[in-house]
């Protein structure tokens, strides 16, 4: 078989470099975190290549399932007692996530990654606000670590329906300068939505860049608020994915070209999942709200973020 | 034991029978990040139309029992965009390219085909006949022998490489459409395209796909695809067939060959595993060696029919 093994590990398939790999990875640890499951798998080659915002596509075996399931990379460890691992967070609800939630330590799971684009990192030392909703906070932990290591101030807003659906509040507090929780039922922190807390936090911290991950209606609202404040905003989006690697064109979302202003259907899996929130054509997307709080394409004032090149 | 896996498709000969199904491999570059796609028999690219298309709104896919529905709407950069960007990459790889073309009128098919004439690396054209025909009340070309034949006639006139007509199984008599396409000058046939399907989210009571209806692919359709390959091969044993529909394992590849296919395309399986096509080729060689099959041609159409007298 002429597979291009990168390492001598017979369970790693792919090319040398920084592209994606397929790894038959051992489950090292599994935890319950409120409403979620966190799974740690041994995949040193993926861990080494991964950047915050990227995701893995995991094979599942629920009855009748044939497609992989995408999950954001929550954390990676390259050092320490269990080196070369990646964590992902599961919200178990359908056949695929339910099957994964049942995996035991030492089970082998088939993982493809790292996939997709990463969050761009500011070139200057500016305060960053990370806004997460539900399991969408998962990749923001990895991002927070990378930003903090680069010497940047990180504040977080974490929202969910209720306290049980706030992922790992203790760790969020530990790793940030400040964290504000919002719950829709008021069972933890501010009662309401993440956007209800944004103005206060931005004023208190002097936020210059906003990062968001969570449900699409939340990302739309966060993008709109960021645009109003003239703050550049990078979000990791979600759309149903058949392949996760860019070949099927199922996962598209409308993105406005920075150069031409034209809306183009871009693949969330390979052109994203990280996009500039103001470039998403919310007004023509399936996340459109008829009363018209659409985010239009605007030049982002003094963006300290290096934008990815437009196609 | 060394095995000969050359695939004989009449005027077209491929180093091996594993090709990609149109729309399931883009134009190859994405999967080349995992392995060298030049190891495949050919890359069949996503269907190209005359003008660029943005396709249908999402959600564009739904997983169904042992299959999936898709409604992409032929999103593609248009023939000129494709020639400028994707073909040079494929030429650089040196992999044989079969260009899938689509259109809504005979003229559109002919024009796309004309622009492919004489392009290095293009070894064949696959005509995706599963598009609605604007000149005939939106009826799908491949549902009727005459419009299918008209398209094939126009395309074979426009290009100098073998032409394969890709048919749908959503018809009463696929053999009559197949015969019309071959009589119109096609070298061979690609069987089958997706089957029209639908899924409903019972909680919201809404169709799962934005487009309401979509194409069913994956293991769920394999028996239908094998049946179509078998019926067409029985009716026209000399005509090369590229078989596809739910191929995931080596046993599936062999099943299509036994039914009468000369090559096998891998579609949805690429989504479940980016290495699917690569591993099937290696697996096929091993299977042939293990079963004492020296040449691929020994398998073609070699299904043993039950003894009717007994
Ligand atoms: C880039 C990306 C990152 C993600 N990160 C996480 C994460 O960190 N933690 C987490 O719990 N979930 C995450 N999701 C959502 C997760 O992929 C889905 O919840 C999961 O696929 C559902 O599978 P299922 O079989 O349990 O449910 P079902 O709903 O039965 O799935 C049926 C089909 O729909 C698709 N699907 C269903 N919901 C979604 C969704 N929200 N997004 C995309 N496809 C969906 C599935 O992949 C599957 O093909 C992410 C999705 C994307 C696109
Ligand atoms: C997402 C998707 C997109 C497709 N796009 C095309 C296309 O552009 N042109 C075409 O001729 N067939 C297209 N097909 C059909 C496949 O080429 C193939 O005929 C069908 O999926 C059956 O094979 P499979 O079960 O192995 O996927 C598409 C299929 C899928 C799943
Ligand atoms: S999921 Fe297949 S192209 Fe994005």
Tab-separated table of C-alpha atoms in Angstrom, chain A:
chain	number	residue	atom	x	y	z
A	1	UNK	CA	0.000	0.000	0.000
A	2	UNK	CA	1.514	3.318	-0.995
A	3	UNK	CA	0.034	5.369	1.779
A	4	UNK	CA	2.198	8.305	2.656
A	5	UNK	CA	3.052	7.625	6.242
A	6	UNK	CA	4.355	10.643	7.983
A	7	UNK	CA	5.600	8.875	11.056
A	8	UNK	CA	6.458	5.232	11.547
A	9	UNK	CA	3.208	4.877	13.431
A	10	UNK	CA	1.088	2.448	11.366
A	11	UNK	CA	-2.045	4.173	12.630
A	12	UNK	CA	-1.258	7.529	11.032
A	13	UNK	CA	-2.153	8.126	7.381
A	14	UNK	CA	-1.398	11.235	5.372
A	15	UNK	CA	1.275	13.444	3.953
A	16	UNK	CA	4.244	15.198	5.537
A	17	UNK	CA	3.781	18.906	6.277
A	18	UNK	CA	0.928	20.587	8.089
A	19	UNK	CA	-2.074	19.154	6.260
A	20	UNK	CA	-4.753	16.864	7.635
A	21	UNK	CA	-4.152	13.269	8.681
A	22	UNK	CA	-6.259	10.231	9.383
A	23	UNK	CA	-5.387	8.695	12.737
A	24	UNK	CA	-6.640	5.596	14.502
A	25	UNK	CA	-6.494	7.166	17.937
A	26	UNK	CA	-6.799	5.579	21.366
A	27	UNK	CA	-9.232	7.103	23.849
A	28	UNK	CA	-7.062	8.164	26.798
A	29	UNK	CA	-9.655	9.764	29.005
A	30	UNK	CA	-13.328	10.643	29.114
A	31	UNK	CA	-15.092	13.033	31.447
A	32	UNK	CA	-18.580	14.292	32.093
A	33	UNK	CA	-18.783	18.128	32.230
A	34	UNK	CA	-22.316	19.246	33.041
A	35	UNK	CA	-24.413	18.444	29.974
A	36	UNK	CA	-21.322	17.540	27.935
A	37	UNK	CA	-18.724	14.804	27.474
A	38	UNK	CA	-15.050	15.575	26.984
A	39	UNK	CA	-13.013	12.959	25.166
A	40	UNK	CA	-9.209	12.908	25.091
A	41	UNK	CA	-7.562	10.866	22.334
A	42	UNK	CA	-3.900	10.156	21.642
A	43	UNK	CA	-3.073	11.741	18.286
A	44	UNK	CA	0.355	13.389	18.553
A	45	UNK	CA	0.600	14.122	14.840
A	46	UNK	CA	-2.743	15.953	14.777
A	47	UNK	CA	-1.950	17.729	18.069
A	48	UNK	CA	1.291	19.033	16.593
A	49	UNK	CA	-0.433	20.440	13.480
A	50	UNK	CA	-3.594	21.787	15.117
A	51	UNK	CA	-4.441	25.474	15.547
A	52	UNK	CA	-7.385	27.020	17.430
A	53	UNK	CA	-10.569	27.113	15.353
A	54	UNK	CA	-9.768	23.944	13.450
A	55	UNK	CA	-11.831	20.796	13.856
A	56	UNK	CA	-11.633	17.022	13.614
A	57	UNK	CA	-14.019	14.751	11.717
A	58	UNK	CA	-14.697	11.564	13.648
A	59	UNK	CA	-16.062	8.275	12.274
A	60	UNK	CA	-19.095	6.983	14.176
A	61	UNK	CA	-21.000	3.697	14.097
A	62	UNK	CA	-24.573	4.497	15.051
A	63	UNK	CA	-27.189	2.362	13.246
A	64	UNK	CA	-27.428	3.417	9.587
A	65	UNK	CA	-24.862	6.217	9.943
A	66	UNK	CA	-22.332	6.578	7.151
A	67	UNK	CA	-20.876	10.069	7.618
A	68	UNK	CA	-18.294	11.393	10.062
A	69	UNK	CA	-19.181	13.942	12.726
A	70	UNK	CA	-17.255	17.237	13.025
A	71	UNK	CA	-16.045	18.530	16.413
A	72	UNK	CA	-13.993	21.585	17.252
A	73	UNK	CA	-10.566	20.931	18.718
A	74	UNK	CA	-11.031	21.894	22.354
A	75	UNK	CA	-7.443	21.575	23.514
A	76	UNK	CA	-4.200	19.939	22.537
A	77	UNK	CA	-1.347	18.835	24.746
A	78	UNK	CA	2.116	18.557	23.310
A	79	UNK	CA	3.875	18.155	26.647
A	80	UNK	CA	3.151	16.694	30.058
A	81	UNK	CA	2.385	13.236	31.375
A	82	UNK	CA	0.047	12.371	28.491
A	83	UNK	CA	1.662	14.198	25.590
A	84	UNK	CA	0.288	14.441	22.068
A	85	UNK	CA	-3.402	14.350	22.828
A	86	UNK	CA	-6.389	16.254	21.535
A	87	UNK	CA	-9.629	16.901	23.399
A	88	UNK	CA	-13.047	17.467	21.947
A	89	UNK	CA	-16.341	18.231	23.649
A	90	UNK	CA	-19.559	16.403	22.826
A	91	UNK	CA	-23.137	17.453	23.189
A	92	UNK	CA	-24.722	14.005	22.848
A	93	UNK	CA	-28.105	14.185	21.156
A	94	UNK	CA	-28.239	12.102	17.955
A	95	UNK	CA	-26.966	8.642	16.961
A	96	UNK	CA	-23.413	9.766	16.168
A	97	UNK	CA	-22.752	11.823	19.276
A	98	UNK	CA	-24.507	9.194	21.425
A	99	UNK	CA	-22.183	6.490	20.063
A	100	UNK	CA	-19.129	8.632	20.718
A	101	UNK	CA	-20.269	9.436	24.240
A	102	UNK	CA	-20.206	5.691	24.960
A	103	UNK	CA	-16.573	5.185	23.940
A	104	UNK	CA	-14.448	3.797	26.761
A	105	UNK	CA	-10.816	4.333	27.655
A	106	UNK	CA	-8.553	2.303	25.266
A	107	UNK	CA	-11.220	2.196	22.545
A	108	UNK	CA	-9.926	3.249	19.120
A	109	UNK	CA	-11.628	6.051	17.208
A	110	UNK	CA	-10.931	7.045	13.606
A	111	UNK	CA	-10.157	10.777	13.528
A	112	UNK	CA	-9.425	13.016	10.513
A	113	UNK	CA	-7.821	16.377	11.257
A	114	UNK	CA	-6.844	19.051	11.771
A	115	UNK	CA	-9.362	20.471	9.293
A	116	UNK	CA	-10.441	23.953	8.306
A	117	UNK	CA	-9.098	27.429	8.888
A	118	UNK	CA	-7.794	28.714	12.230
A	119	UNK	CA	-8.634	31.898	14.127
A	120	UNK	CA	-6.214	34.625	13.000
A	121	UNK	CA	-4.068	35.888	15.874
A	122	UNK	CA	-3.661	39.687	16.331
A	123	UNK	CA	-0.268	41.024	15.375
A	124	UNK	CA	-0.385	43.696	18.118
A	125	UNK	CA	-0.866	43.347	21.842
A	126	UNK	CA	-4.609	44.102	22.093
A	127	UNK	CA	-7.310	42.926	24.521
A	128	UNK	CA	-9.366	40.097	23.067
A	129	UNK	CA	-12.925	39.125	23.914
A	130	UNK	CA	-13.947	35.514	23.388
A	131	UNK	CA	-17.702	34.912	23.178
A	132	UNK	CA	-18.941	31.313	23.325
A	133	UNK	CA	-22.357	29.705	23.399
A	134	UNK	CA	-23.088	26.123	24.517
A	135	UNK	CA	-20.456	23.664	23.259
A	136	UNK	CA	-19.250	26.542	21.043
A	137	UNK	CA	-17.021	27.597	23.895
A	138	UNK	CA	-14.914	24.446	23.344
A	139	UNK	CA	-12.470	25.831	20.727
A	140	UNK	CA	-12.184	29.123	22.647
A	141	UNK	CA	-10.246	27.337	25.406
A	142	UNK	CA	-7.533	26.410	22.899
A	143	UNK	CA	-7.642	29.946	21.467
A	144	UNK	CA	-7.378	31.473	24.943
A	145	UNK	CA	-4.260	29.436	25.654
A	146	UNK	CA	-2.594	30.536	22.429
A	147	UNK	CA	-3.500	34.230	22.940
A	148	UNK	CA	-2.386	34.182	26.569
A	149	UNK	CA	0.913	32.558	25.621
A	150	UNK	CA	1.405	35.391	23.091
A	151	UNK	CA	0.986	37.842	25.990
A	152	UNK	CA	-2.489	39.136	25.094
A	153	UNK	CA	-5.277	39.897	27.540
A	154	UNK	CA	-8.209	37.495	27.204
A	155	UNK	CA	-11.716	38.102	28.529
A	156	UNK	CA	-14.602	35.735	27.969
A	157	UNK	CA	-18.356	35.743	27.832
A	158	UNK	CA	-19.873	32.285	28.071
A	159	UNK	CA	-23.574	31.814	27.493
A	160	UNK	CA	-25.988	28.907	27.527
A	161	UNK	CA	-29.623	28.054	28.159
A	162	UNK	CA	-28.922	27.141	31.794
A	163	UNK	CA	-26.078	26.535	34.258
A	164	UNK	CA	-25.766	22.858	33.313
A	165	UNK	CA	-25.036	23.849	29.719
A	166	UNK	CA	-22.190	26.211	30.648
A	167	UNK	CA	-19.119	24.195	29.777
A	168	UNK	CA	-16.429	23.946	32.492
A	169	UNK	CA	-16.956	27.309	34.241
A	170	UNK	CA	-14.041	26.767	36.622
A	171	UNK	CA	-11.499	26.287	33.845
A	172	UNK	CA	-12.887	29.283	31.932
A	173	UNK	CA	-12.283	31.432	35.028
A	174	UNK	CA	-8.801	30.071	35.541
A	175	UNK	CA	-7.578	30.793	32.041
A	176	UNK	CA	-8.915	34.331	31.465
A	177	UNK	CA	-8.537	37.843	32.901
A	178	UNK	CA	-12.296	37.887	33.410
A	179	UNK	CA	-15.251	35.739	32.485
A	180	UNK	CA	-18.919	36.695	32.425
A	181	UNK	CA	-21.556	33.973	32.355
A	182	UNK	CA	-25.009	34.475	30.897
A	183	UNK	CA	-27.894	32.002	31.093
A	184	UNK	CA	-31.311	32.329	29.557
A	185	UNK	CA	-33.000	31.109	32.776
A	186	UNK	CA	-30.721	33.104	35.071
A	187	UNK	CA	-29.433	29.955	36.810
A	188	UNK	CA	-25.866	31.265	36.498
A	189	UNK	CA	-24.473	34.785	36.029
A	190	UNK	CA	-26.368	37.397	34.040
A	191	UNK	CA	-29.889	36.415	32.956
A	192	UNK	CA	-30.134	36.788	29.195
A	193	UNK	CA	-28.009	36.338	26.095
A	194	UNK	CA	-24.280	36.834	25.545
A	195	UNK	CA	-25.005	40.026	23.632
A	196	UNK	CA	-26.672	41.458	26.758
A	197	UNK	CA	-23.275	41.332	28.490
A	198	UNK	CA	-21.126	42.484	25.561
A	199	UNK	CA	-21.364	46.283	25.950
A	200	UNK	CA	-20.309	46.248	29.611
A	201	UNK	CA	-17.418	43.885	29.046
A	202	UNK	CA	-16.179	45.792	25.982
A	203	UNK	CA	-16.305	49.071	27.943
A	204	UNK	CA	-14.532	47.564	30.955
A	205	UNK	CA	-11.736	45.819	29.052
A	206	UNK	CA	-11.125	47.955	25.966
A	207	UNK	CA	-11.756	44.981	23.665
A	208	UNK	CA	-10.108	45.410	20.251
A	209	UNK	CA	-10.872	41.988	18.743
A	210	UNK	CA	-13.868	39.705	19.233
A	211	UNK	CA	-13.868	35.959	18.630
A	212	UNK	CA	-17.086	33.982	18.585
A	213	UNK	CA	-18.211	30.377	18.414
A	214	UNK	CA	-21.653	28.951	19.108
A	215	UNK	CA	-25.081	28.651	17.528
A	216	UNK	CA	-25.500	30.583	14.282
A	217	UNK	CA	-28.186	33.008	15.585
A	218	UNK	CA	-25.791	33.897	18.397
A	219	UNK	CA	-22.929	34.434	15.954
A	220	UNK	CA	-25.149	36.682	13.870
A	221	UNK	CA	-26.031	38.786	16.937
A	222	UNK	CA	-22.392	38.939	18.106
A	223	UNK	CA	-21.240	39.957	14.611
A	224	UNK	CA	-23.846	42.719	14.496
A	225	UNK	CA	-22.837	44.056	17.925
A	226	UNK	CA	-19.152	43.961	16.969
A	227	UNK	CA	-19.883	45.797	13.742
A	228	UNK	CA	-21.797	48.507	15.606
A	229	UNK	CA	-18.781	48.999	17.874
A	230	UNK	CA	-16.361	48.937	14.934
A	231	UNK	CA	-14.533	45.979	16.420
A	232	UNK	CA	-13.255	43.238	14.087
A	233	UNK	CA	-14.899	39.921	14.779
A	234	UNK	CA	-13.837	36.407	13.813
A	235	UNK	CA	-16.331	33.585	14.175
A	236	UNK	CA	-16.253	29.808	13.709
A	237	UNK	CA	-19.437	28.758	11.903
A	238	UNK	CA	-21.374	25.486	11.693
A	239	UNK	CA	-23.161	24.002	8.715
A	240	UNK	CA	-24.116	20.405	7.984
A	241	UNK	CA	-21.076	18.662	6.570
A	242	UNK	CA	-20.905	15.448	4.587
A	243	UNK	CA	-17.134	15.252	3.998
A	244	UNK	CA	-15.404	17.920	6.108
A	245	UNK	CA	-12.509	17.999	3.638
A	246	UNK	CA	-13.809	20.208	0.827
A	247	UNK	CA	-15.040	17.772	-1.820
A	248	UNK	CA	-18.834	17.577	-1.466
A	249	UNK	CA	-19.962	21.243	-1.364
A	250	UNK	CA	-22.718	20.548	1.159
A	251	UNK	CA	-21.442	22.885	3.903
A	252	UNK	CA	-21.609	26.258	2.187
A	253	UNK	CA	-22.446	29.618	3.729
A	254	UNK	CA	-22.713	32.950	1.895
A	255	UNK	CA	-19.583	35.077	2.326
A	256	UNK	CA	-19.131	38.584	0.954
A	257	UNK	CA	-15.847	39.068	-0.843
A	258	UNK	CA	-13.712	41.800	0.742
A	259	UNK	CA	-12.492	42.856	-2.689
A	260	UNK	CA	-15.616	42.817	-4.833
A	261	UNK	CA	-18.417	42.879	-2.246
A	262	UNK	CA	-19.979	39.942	-4.082
A	263	UNK	CA	-21.637	37.134	-2.130
A	264	UNK	CA	-20.183	33.704	-2.802
A	265	UNK	CA	-21.116	30.333	-1.370
A	266	UNK	CA	-17.983	29.265	0.512
A	267	UNK	CA	-17.317	25.865	2.051
A	268	UNK	CA	-17.438	26.078	5.848
A	269	UNK	CA	-15.139	23.049	6.132
A	270	UNK	CA	-12.190	24.222	4.063
A	271	UNK	CA	-12.619	27.956	3.388
A	272	UNK	CA	-13.811	28.234	7.045
A	273	UNK	CA	-15.036	27.396	9.632
A	274	UNK	CA	-13.443	30.686	10.730
A	275	UNK	CA	-14.739	33.710	8.838
A	276	UNK	CA	-14.951	37.413	9.549
A	277	UNK	CA	-18.413	37.898	11.111
A	278	UNK	CA	-19.111	41.005	9.050
A	279	UNK	CA	-18.414	39.138	5.821
A	280	UNK	CA	-21.135	36.527	6.358
A	281	UNK	CA	-24.177	37.322	4.236
A	282	UNK	CA	-26.555	36.913	7.180
A	283	UNK	CA	-29.300	38.664	5.221
A	284	UNK	CA	-29.333	35.918	2.581
A	285	UNK	CA	-28.362	33.002	4.806
A	286	UNK	CA	-30.725	30.564	6.439
A	287	UNK	CA	-29.999	32.439	9.671
A	288	UNK	CA	-31.676	35.513	8.245
A	289	UNK	CA	-34.115	37.240	10.600
A	290	UNK	CA	-36.896	38.946	8.609
A	291	UNK	CA	-37.026	42.049	10.844
A	292	UNK	CA	-33.721	42.957	9.301
A	293	UNK	CA	-30.757	43.113	11.671
A	294	UNK	CA	-28.568	42.084	8.769
A	295	UNK	CA	-24.836	42.609	8.981
A	296	UNK	CA	-23.603	44.363	5.911
A	297	UNK	CA	-20.117	44.227	4.604
A	298	UNK	CA	-18.104	47.074	6.091
A	299	UNK	CA	-14.451	47.948	6.029
A	300	UNK	CA	-13.207	47.029	9.462
A	301	UNK	CA	-11.566	50.074	11.014
A	302	UNK	CA	-7.891	49.613	11.875
A	303	UNK	CA	-8.091	45.863	11.980
A	304	UNK	CA	-5.199	44.425	13.953
A	305	UNK	CA	-5.906	41.038	12.422
A	306	UNK	CA	-4.238	39.765	9.322
A	307	UNK	CA	-7.129	38.783	7.093
A	308	UNK	CA	-6.865	35.594	5.096
A	309	UNK	CA	-6.424	36.232	1.406
A	310	UNK	CA	-9.626	36.359	-0.577
A	311	UNK	CA	-9.910	33.830	-3.329
